[in-house]
Amino acid sequence: MVLPCYNEEAALEYSIKSLNEVLAALAGDRIIDAAYKLVCVDDGSFDGTWPMICNLARNYQGRLSGIKLSRNVGHQNAILAGLEHVRQENLCEAVITMDADLQDDVAAIKEMVEKYRLENCDIVLGVRRSRKSDSLLKRYTAQMFYSLMKNTHTPVVPDHAEYRLMSRRAVDCLLQYGERNVFLRGIITSMGFKTGMVYYDRRPRQFGRSKYPLARMLNFAVEGITSFSIRPIRSIFLIGVVSLVLTLSVGIYVLAAILLGRTYPGWASLMLSLWFLGSLILIALGIIGEYIGKIYLEVKQRPRYFVESTTWGEEEKR
Ligand code: UDP
Ligand code: MG
């Protein structure tokens, strides 16, 4: 399991203890291997998170390892750092990422593993059943976030955050994305492969505070949309076309005003050129934007495809 930790001093000890109990029970039931591992990524915390991780690594000899990043790089990058480590060290067959505050229900781990093992899912997403435990503000902003995502065709599964299981090959594929602005939910949803979902209830945070104030949430939403969608650019072009059409009706209005003698000298030409030039500028910006959008998608150098299976080597599938 990979757990990103940013100033989680208050939550970590309890989280690791509970997680370990759950995993030990699963290992006892032979649902997972007895050699399960926890990887804590300290995302540049400035409280006692790192000494605590070091301590935990000593207490849970061989079960828990920690990575300390040199500075705060954000939730998404911290998760990637953990996954890269897991992959480099060839630690496992499948990995689950989960927030260190354990707001997400640990009981879903079993279902995730079962979907992976029995239904051959490469990706299993933890999806929240409801948003009852959220504040009104969070509920409302989340709703806006998902409808915005839908309208901009950003690939996300509503109410799924970073609680998910990935097979080794899904992690391999994920690590092929070279982009710097990572929006994991979108990438994972757009990767393909057999994907399962597990529904769970999320608890309110028990220890410590949320690291996502409103400004950071907004930032995250913008990041998500702009790293997957060039629709906002396209909308500039559309606005230009709409205003060009409007220019026509403004023209008719201006003409009527001239005929009725309700104008001042110069008003008509000013009025018309304002609308006409405005539309042209918007259209031109939209066209330039289209190219910039293309460049933007190109520079990401995203992998073009992943092979899911072949007629040979089925046993090497994962
Ligand atoms: N986190 C992180 N880096 C950051 C912010 C958050 O690694 O810059 C971690 C944090 O420690 C937690 C997870 O990301 O494990 C989710 O953060 P939080 O619980 O504060 O978000 P919320 O549940 O309030 O959306
Ligand atoms: Mg949380």
mmCIF file of C-alpha atoms and ligand atoms in Angstrom, residues 8 99 101-104 202 205 209-211, ligand 2:
data_model
loop_
_atom_site.group_PDB
_atom_site.id
_atom_site.type_symbol
_atom_site.label_atom_id
_atom_site.label_comp_id
_atom_site.label_asym_id
_atom_site.label_seq_id
_atom_site.Cartn_x
_atom_site.Cartn_y
_atom_site.Cartn_z
ATOM 1 C CA GLU A 8 -0.101 13.675 9.319
ATOM 2 C CA ASP A 99 -4.942 8.690 2.052
ATOM 3 C CA ASP A 101 -5.877 9.879 7.357
ATOM 4 C CA LEU A 102 -7.852 6.663 6.820
ATOM 5 C CA GLN A 103 -11.076 8.494 6.064
ATOM 6 C CA ASP A 104 -11.692 5.860 3.432
ATOM 7 C CA ARG A 202 -16.167 7.772 3.899
ATOM 8 C CA ARG A 205 -11.420 13.093 9.409
ATOM 9 C CA ARG A 209 -6.842 18.805 9.576
ATOM 10 C CA SER A 210 -7.699 18.639 5.896
ATOM 11 C CA LYS A 211 -4.867 19.755 3.613
HETATM 12 MG MG MG B 2 -8.679 13.252 4.054
#
